[in-house]
PDB file of N, CA, C and O in Angstrom:
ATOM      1  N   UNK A   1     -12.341 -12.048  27.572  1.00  0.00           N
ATOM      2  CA  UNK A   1     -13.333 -12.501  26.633  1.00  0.00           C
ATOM      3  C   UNK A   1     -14.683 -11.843  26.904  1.00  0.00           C
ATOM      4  O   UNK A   1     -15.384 -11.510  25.949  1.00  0.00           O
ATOM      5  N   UNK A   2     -15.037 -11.662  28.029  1.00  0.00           N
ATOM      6  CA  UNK A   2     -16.306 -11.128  28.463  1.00  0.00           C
ATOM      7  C   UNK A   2     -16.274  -9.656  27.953  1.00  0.00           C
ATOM      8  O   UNK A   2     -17.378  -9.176  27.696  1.00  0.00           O
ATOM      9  N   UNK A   3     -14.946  -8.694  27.727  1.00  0.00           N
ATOM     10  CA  UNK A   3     -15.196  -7.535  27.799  1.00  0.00           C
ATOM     11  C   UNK A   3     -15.635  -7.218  25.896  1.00  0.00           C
ATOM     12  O   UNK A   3     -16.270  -6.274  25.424  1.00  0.00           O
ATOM     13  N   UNK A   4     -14.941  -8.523  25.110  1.00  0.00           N
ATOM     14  CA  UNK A   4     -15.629  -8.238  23.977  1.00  0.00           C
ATOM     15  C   UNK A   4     -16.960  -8.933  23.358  1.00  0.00           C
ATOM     16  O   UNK A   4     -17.591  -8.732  22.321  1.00  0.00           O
ATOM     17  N   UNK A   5     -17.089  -9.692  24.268  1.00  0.00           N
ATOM     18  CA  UNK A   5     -18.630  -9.767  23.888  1.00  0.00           C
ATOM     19  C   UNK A   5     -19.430  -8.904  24.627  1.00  0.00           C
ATOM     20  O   UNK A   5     -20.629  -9.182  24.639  1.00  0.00           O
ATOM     21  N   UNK A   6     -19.016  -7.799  25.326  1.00  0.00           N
ATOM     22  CA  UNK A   6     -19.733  -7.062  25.910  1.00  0.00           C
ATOM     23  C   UNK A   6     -19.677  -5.685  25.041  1.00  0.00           C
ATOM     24  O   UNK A   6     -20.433  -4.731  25.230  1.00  0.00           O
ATOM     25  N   UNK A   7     -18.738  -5.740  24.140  1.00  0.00           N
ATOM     26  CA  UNK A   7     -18.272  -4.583  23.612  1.00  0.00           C
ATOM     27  C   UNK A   7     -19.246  -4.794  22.325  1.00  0.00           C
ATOM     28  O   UNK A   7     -19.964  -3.914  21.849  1.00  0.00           O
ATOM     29  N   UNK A   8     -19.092  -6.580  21.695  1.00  0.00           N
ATOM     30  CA  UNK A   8     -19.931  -7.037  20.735  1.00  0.00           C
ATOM     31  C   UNK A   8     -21.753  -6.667  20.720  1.00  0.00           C
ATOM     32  O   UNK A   8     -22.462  -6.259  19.800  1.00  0.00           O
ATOM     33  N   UNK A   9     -21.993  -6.920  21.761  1.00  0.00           N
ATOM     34  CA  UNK A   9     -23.527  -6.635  22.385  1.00  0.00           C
ATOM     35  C   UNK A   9     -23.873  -5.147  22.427  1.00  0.00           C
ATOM     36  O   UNK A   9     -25.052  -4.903  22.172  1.00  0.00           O
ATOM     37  N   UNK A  10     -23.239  -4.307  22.644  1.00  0.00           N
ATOM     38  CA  UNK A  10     -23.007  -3.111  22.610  1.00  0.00           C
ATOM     39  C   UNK A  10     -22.795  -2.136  21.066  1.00  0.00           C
ATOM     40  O   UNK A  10     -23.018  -0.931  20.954  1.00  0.00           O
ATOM     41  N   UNK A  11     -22.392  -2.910  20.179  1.00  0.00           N
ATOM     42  CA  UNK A  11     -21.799  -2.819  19.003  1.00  0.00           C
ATOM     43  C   UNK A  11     -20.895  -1.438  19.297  1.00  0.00           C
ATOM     44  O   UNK A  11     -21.219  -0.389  18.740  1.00  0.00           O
ATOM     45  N   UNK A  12     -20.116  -1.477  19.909  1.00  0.00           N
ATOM     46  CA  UNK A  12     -18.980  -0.685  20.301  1.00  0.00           C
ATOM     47  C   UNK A  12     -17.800  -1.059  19.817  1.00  0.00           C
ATOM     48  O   UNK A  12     -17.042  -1.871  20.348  1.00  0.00           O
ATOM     49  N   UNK A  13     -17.544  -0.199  18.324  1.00  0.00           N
ATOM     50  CA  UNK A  13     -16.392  -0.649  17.246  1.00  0.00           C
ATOM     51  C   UNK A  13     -14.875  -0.073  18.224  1.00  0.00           C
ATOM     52  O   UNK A  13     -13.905  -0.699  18.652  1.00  0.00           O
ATOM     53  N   UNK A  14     -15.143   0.939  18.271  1.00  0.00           N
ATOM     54  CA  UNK A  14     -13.952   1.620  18.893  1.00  0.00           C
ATOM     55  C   UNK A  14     -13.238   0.568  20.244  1.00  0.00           C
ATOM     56  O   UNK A  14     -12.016   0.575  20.390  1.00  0.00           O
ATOM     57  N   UNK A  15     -13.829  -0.003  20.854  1.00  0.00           N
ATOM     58  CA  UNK A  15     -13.558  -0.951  22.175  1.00  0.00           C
ATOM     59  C   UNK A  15     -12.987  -1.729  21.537  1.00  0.00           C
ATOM     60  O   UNK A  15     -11.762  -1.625  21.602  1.00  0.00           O
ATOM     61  N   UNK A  16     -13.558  -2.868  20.623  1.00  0.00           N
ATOM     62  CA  UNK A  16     -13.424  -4.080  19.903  1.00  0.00           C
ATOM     63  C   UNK A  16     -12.203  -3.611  19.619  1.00  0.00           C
ATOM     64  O   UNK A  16     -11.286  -4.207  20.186  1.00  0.00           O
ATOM     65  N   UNK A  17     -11.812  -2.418  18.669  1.00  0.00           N
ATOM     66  CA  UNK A  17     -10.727  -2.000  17.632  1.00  0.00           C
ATOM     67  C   UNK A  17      -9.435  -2.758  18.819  1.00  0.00           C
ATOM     68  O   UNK A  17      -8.373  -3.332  18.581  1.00  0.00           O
ATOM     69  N   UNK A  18     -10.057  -2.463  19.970  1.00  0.00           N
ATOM     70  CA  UNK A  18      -8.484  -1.954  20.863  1.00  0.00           C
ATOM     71  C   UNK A  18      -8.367  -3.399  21.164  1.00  0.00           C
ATOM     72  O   UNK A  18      -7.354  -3.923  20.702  1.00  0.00           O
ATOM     73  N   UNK A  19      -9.417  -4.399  22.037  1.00  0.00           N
ATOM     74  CA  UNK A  19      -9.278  -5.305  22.107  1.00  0.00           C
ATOM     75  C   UNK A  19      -9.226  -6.449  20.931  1.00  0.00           C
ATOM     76  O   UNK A  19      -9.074  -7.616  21.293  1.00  0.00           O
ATOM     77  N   UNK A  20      -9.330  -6.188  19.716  1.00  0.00           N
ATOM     78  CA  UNK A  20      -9.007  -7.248  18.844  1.00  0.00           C
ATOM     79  C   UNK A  20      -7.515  -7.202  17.825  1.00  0.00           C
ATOM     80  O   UNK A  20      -7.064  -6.085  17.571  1.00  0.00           O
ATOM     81  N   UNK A  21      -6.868  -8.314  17.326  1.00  0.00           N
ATOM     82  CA  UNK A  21      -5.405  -7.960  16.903  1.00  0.00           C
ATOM     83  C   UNK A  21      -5.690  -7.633  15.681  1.00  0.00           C
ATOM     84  O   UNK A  21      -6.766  -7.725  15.091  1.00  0.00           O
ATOM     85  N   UNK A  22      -4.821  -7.300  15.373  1.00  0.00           N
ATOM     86  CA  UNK A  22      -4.746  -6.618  13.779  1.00  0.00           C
ATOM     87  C   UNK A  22      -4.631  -8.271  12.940  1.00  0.00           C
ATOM     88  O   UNK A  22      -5.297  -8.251  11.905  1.00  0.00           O
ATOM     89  N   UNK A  23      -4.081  -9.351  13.139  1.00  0.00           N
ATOM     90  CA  UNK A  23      -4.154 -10.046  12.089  1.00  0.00           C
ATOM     91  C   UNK A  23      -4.970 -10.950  12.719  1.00  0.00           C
ATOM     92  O   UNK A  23      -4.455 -12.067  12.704  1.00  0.00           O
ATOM     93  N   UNK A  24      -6.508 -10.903  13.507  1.00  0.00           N
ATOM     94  CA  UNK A  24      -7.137 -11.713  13.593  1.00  0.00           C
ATOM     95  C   UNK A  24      -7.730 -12.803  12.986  1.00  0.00           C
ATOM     96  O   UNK A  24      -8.339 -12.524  11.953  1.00  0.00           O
ATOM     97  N   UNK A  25      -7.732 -14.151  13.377  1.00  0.00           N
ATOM     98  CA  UNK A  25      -8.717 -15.350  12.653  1.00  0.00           C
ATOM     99  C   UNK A  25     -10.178 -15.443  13.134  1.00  0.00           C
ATOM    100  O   UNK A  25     -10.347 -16.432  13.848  1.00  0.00           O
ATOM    101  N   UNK A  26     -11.148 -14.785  12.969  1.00  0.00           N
ATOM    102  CA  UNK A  26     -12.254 -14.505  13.605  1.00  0.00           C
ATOM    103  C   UNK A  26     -13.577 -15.966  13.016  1.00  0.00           C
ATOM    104  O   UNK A  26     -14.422 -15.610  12.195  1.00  0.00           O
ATOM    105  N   UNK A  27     -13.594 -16.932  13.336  1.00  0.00           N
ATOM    106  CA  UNK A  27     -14.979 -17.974  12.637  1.00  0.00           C
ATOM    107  C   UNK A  27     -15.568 -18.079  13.372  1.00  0.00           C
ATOM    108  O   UNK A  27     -15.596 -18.097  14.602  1.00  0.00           O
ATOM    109  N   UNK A  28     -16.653 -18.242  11.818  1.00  0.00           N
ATOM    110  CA  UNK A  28     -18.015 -18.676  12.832  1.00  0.00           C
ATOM    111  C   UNK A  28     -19.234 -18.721  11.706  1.00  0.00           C
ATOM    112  O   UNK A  28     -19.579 -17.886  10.871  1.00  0.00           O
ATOM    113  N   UNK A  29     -19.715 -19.967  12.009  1.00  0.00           N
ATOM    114  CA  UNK A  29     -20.339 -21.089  11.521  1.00  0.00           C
ATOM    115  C   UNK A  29     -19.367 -21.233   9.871  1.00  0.00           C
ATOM    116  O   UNK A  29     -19.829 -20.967   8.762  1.00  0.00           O
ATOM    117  N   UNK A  30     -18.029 -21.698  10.158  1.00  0.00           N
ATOM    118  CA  UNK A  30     -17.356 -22.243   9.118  1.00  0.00           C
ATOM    119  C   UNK A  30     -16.492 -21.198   8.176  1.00  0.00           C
ATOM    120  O   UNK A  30     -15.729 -21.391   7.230  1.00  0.00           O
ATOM    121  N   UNK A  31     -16.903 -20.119   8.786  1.00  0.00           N
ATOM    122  CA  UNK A  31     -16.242 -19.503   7.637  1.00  0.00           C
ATOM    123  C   UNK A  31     -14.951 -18.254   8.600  1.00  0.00           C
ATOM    124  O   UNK A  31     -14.831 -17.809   9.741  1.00  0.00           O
ATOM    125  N   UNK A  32     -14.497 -18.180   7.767  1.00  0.00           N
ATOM    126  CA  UNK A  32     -13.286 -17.269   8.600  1.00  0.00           C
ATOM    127  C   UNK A  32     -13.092 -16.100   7.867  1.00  0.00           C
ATOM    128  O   UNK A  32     -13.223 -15.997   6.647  1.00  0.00           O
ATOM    129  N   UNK A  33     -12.762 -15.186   8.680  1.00  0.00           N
ATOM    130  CA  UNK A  33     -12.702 -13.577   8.085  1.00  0.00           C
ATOM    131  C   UNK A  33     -11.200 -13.345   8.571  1.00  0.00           C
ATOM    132  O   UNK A  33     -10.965 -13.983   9.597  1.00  0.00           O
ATOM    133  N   UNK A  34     -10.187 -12.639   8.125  1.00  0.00           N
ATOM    134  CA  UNK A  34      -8.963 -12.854   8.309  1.00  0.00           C
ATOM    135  C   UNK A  34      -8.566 -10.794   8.688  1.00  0.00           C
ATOM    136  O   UNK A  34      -8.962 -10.087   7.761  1.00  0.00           O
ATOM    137  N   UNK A  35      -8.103 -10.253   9.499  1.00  0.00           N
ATOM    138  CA  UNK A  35      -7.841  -9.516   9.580  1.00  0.00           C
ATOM    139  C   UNK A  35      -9.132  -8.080  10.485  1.00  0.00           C
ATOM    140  O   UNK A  35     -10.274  -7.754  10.160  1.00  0.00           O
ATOM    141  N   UNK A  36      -8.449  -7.700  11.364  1.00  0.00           N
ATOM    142  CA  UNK A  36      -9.098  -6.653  12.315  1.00  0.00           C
ATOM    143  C   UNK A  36     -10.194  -5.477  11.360  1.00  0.00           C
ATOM    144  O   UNK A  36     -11.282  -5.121  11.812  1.00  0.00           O
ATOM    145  N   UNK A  37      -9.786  -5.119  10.340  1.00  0.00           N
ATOM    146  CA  UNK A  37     -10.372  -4.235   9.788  1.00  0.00           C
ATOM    147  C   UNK A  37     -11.663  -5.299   9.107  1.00  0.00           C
ATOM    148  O   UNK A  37     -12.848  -5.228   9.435  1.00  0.00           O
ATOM    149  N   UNK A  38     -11.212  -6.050   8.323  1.00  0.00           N
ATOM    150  CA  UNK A  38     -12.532  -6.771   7.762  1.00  0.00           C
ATOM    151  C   UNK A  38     -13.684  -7.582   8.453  1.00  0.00           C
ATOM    152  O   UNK A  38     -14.760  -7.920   7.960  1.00  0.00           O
ATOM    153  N   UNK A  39     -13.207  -7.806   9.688  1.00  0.00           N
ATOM    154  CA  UNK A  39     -13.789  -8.813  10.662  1.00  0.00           C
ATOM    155  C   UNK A  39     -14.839  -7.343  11.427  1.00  0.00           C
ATOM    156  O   UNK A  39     -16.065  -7.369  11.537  1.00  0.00           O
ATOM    157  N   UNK A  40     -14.120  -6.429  11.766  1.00  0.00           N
ATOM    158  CA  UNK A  40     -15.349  -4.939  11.904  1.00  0.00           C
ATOM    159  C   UNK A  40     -16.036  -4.789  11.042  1.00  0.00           C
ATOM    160  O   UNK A  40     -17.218  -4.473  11.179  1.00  0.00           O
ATOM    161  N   UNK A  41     -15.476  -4.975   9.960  1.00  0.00           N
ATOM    162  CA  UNK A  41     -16.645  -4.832   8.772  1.00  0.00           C
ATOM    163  C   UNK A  41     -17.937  -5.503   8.635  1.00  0.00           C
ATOM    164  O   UNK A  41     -19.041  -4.967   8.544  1.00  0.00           O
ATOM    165  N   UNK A  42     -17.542  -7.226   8.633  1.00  0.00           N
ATOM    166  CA  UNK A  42     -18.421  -7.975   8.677  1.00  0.00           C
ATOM    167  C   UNK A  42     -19.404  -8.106   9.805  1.00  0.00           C
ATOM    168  O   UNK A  42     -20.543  -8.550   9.659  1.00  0.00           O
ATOM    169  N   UNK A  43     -18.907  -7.705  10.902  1.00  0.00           N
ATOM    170  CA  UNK A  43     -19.781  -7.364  12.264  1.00  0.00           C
ATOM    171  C   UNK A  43     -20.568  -6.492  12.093  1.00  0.00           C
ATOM    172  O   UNK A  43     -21.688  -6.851  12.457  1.00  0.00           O
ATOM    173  N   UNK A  44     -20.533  -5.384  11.666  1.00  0.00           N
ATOM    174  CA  UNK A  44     -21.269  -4.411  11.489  1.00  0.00           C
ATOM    175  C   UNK A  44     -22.380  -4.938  10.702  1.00  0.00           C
ATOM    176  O   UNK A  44     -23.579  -5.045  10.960  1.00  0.00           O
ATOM    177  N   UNK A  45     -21.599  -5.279   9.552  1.00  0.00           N
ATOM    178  CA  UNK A  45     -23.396  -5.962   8.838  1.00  0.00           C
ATOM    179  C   UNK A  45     -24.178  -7.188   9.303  1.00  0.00           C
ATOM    180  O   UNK A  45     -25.347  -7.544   9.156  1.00  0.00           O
ATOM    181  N   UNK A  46     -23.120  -7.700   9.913  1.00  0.00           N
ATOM    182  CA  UNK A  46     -23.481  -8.953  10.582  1.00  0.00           C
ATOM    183  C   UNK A  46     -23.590  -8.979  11.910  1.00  0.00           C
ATOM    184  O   UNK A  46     -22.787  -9.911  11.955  1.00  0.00           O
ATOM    185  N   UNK A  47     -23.934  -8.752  13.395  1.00  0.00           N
ATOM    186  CA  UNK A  47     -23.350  -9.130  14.295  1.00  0.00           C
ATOM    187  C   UNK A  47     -23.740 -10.671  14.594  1.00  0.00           C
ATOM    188  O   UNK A  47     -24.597 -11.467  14.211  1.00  0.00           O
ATOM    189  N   UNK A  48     -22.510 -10.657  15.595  1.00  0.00           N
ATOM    190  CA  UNK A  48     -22.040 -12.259  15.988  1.00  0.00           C
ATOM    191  C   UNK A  48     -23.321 -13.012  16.517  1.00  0.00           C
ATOM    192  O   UNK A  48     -24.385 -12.462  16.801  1.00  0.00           O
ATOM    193  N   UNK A  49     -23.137 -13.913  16.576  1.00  0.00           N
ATOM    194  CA  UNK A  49     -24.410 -15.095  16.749  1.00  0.00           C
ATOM    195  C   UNK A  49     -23.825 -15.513  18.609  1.00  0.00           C
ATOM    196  O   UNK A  49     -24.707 -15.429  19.465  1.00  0.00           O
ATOM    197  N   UNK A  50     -23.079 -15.729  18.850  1.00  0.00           N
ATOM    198  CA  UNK A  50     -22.470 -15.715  20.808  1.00  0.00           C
ATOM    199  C   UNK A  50     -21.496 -15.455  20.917  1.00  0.00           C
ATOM    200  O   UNK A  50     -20.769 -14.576  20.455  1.00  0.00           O
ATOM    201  N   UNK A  51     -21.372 -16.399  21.707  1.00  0.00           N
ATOM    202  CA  UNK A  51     -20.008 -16.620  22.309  1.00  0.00           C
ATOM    203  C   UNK A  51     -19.023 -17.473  21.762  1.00  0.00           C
ATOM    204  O   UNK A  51     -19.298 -18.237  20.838  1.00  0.00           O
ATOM    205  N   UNK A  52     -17.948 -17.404  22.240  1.00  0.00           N
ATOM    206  CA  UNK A  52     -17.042 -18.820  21.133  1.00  0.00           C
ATOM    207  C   UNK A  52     -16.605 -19.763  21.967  1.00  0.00           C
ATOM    208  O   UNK A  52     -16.330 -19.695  23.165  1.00  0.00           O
ATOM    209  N   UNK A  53     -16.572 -20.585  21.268  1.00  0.00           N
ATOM    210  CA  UNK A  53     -16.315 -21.538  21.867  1.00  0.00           C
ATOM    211  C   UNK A  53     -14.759 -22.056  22.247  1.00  0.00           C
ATOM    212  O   UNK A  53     -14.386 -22.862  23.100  1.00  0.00           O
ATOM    213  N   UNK A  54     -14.009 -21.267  21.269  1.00  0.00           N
ATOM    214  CA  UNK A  54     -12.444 -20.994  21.626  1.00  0.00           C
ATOM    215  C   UNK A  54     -11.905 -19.487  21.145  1.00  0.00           C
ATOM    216  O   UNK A  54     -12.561 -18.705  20.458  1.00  0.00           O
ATOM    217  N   UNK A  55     -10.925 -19.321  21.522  1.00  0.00           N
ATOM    218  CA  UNK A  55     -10.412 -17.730  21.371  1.00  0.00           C
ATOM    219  C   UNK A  55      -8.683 -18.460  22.081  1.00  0.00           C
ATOM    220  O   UNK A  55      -8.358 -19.394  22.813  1.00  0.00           O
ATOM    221  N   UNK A  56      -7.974 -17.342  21.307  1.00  0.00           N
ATOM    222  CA  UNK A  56      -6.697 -17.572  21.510  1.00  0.00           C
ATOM    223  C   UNK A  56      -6.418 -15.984  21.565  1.00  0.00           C
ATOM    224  O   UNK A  56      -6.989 -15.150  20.861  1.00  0.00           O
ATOM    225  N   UNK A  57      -5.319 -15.698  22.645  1.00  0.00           N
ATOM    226  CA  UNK A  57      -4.851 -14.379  23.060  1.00  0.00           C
ATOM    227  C   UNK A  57      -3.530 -14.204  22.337  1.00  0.00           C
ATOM    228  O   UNK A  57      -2.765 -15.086  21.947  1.00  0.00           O
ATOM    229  N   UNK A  58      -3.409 -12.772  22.227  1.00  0.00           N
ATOM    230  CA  UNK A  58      -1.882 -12.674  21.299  1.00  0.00           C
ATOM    231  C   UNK A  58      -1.426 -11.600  21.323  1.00  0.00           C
ATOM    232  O   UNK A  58      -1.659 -10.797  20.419  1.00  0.00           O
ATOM    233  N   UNK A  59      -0.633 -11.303  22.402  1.00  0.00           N
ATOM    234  CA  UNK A  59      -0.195  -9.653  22.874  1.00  0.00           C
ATOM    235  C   UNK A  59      -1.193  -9.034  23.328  1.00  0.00           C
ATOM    236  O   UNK A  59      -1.393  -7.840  23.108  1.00  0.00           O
ATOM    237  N   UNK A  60      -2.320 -10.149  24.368  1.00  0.00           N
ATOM    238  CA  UNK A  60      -2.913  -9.280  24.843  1.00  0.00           C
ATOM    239  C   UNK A  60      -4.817  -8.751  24.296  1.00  0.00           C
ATOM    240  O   UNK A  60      -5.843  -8.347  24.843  1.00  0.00           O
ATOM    241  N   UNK A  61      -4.246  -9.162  22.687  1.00  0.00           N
ATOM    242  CA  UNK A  61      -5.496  -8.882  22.254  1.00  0.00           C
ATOM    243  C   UNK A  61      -6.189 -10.631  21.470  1.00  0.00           C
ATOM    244  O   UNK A  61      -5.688 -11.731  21.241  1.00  0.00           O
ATOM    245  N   UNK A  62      -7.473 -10.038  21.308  1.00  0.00           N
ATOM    246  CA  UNK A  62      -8.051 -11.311  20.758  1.00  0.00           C
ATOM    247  C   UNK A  62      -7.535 -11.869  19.009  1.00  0.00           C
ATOM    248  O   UNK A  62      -7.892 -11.386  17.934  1.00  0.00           O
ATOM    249  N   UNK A  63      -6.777 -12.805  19.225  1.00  0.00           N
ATOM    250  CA  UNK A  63      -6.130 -13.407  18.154  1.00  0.00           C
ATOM    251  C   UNK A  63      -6.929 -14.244  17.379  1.00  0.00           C
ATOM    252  O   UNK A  63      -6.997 -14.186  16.152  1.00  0.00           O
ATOM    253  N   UNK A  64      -7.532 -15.021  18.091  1.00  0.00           N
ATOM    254  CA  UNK A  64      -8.431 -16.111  17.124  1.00  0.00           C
ATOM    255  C   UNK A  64      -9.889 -16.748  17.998  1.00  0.00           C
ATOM    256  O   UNK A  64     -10.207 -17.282  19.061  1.00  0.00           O
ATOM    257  N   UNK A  65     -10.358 -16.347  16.942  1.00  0.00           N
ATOM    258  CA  UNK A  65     -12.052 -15.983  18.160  1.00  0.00           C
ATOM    259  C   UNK A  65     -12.843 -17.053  16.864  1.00  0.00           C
ATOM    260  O   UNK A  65     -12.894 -16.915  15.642  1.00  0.00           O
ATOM    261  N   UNK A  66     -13.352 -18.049  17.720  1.00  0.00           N
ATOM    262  CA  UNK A  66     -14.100 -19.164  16.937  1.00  0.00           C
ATOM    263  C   UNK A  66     -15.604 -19.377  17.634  1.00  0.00           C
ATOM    264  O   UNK A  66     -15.836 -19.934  18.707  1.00  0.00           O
ATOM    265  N   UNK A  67     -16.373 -18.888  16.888  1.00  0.00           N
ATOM    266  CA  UNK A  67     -18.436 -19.345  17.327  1.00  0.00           C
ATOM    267  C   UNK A  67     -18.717 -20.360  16.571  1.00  0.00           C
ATOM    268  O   UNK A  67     -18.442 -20.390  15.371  1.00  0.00           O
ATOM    269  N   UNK A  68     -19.281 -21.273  17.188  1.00  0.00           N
ATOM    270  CA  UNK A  68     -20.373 -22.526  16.679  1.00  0.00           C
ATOM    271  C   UNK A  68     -19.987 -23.614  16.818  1.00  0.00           C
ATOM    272  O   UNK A  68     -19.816 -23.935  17.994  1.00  0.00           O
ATOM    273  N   UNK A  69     -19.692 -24.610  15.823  1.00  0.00           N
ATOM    274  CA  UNK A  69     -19.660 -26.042  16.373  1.00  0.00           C
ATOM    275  C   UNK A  69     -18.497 -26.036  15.522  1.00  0.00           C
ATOM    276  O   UNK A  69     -17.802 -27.047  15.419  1.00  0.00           O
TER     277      UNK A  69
END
């Protein structure tokens, strides 16, 4: 978890790419972005607000990454 919010802070797409899954559930503050390519997307225009408060692993890569309350 640390290495992609370090990758996040960094805005280092190429890192993220490797560490995040292709059919990611990525929320945060309520709303969910569904899939690795669109969730880069939205980062880019958006970056993330922290850390999450849950994340679920899935072969390794980040499966379901949840920020806020």
């Amino acid at each position: 978890m640390d290495e992609v919010v370090a990758a996040l802070r960094g805005r280092d797409w190429e890192r993220l790419k490797i560490l995040l899954h292709p059919y990611l559930h990525w929320t945060e503050d309520g709303v969910t972005t569904r899939g690795r390519t669109k969730v880069l997307a939205r980062l880019a225009d958006a970056p993330s607000s922290g850390r999450p408060v849950s994340y679920e692993l899935r072969d390794g890569q980040i499966y379901r990454w949840t920020v806020g309350s």
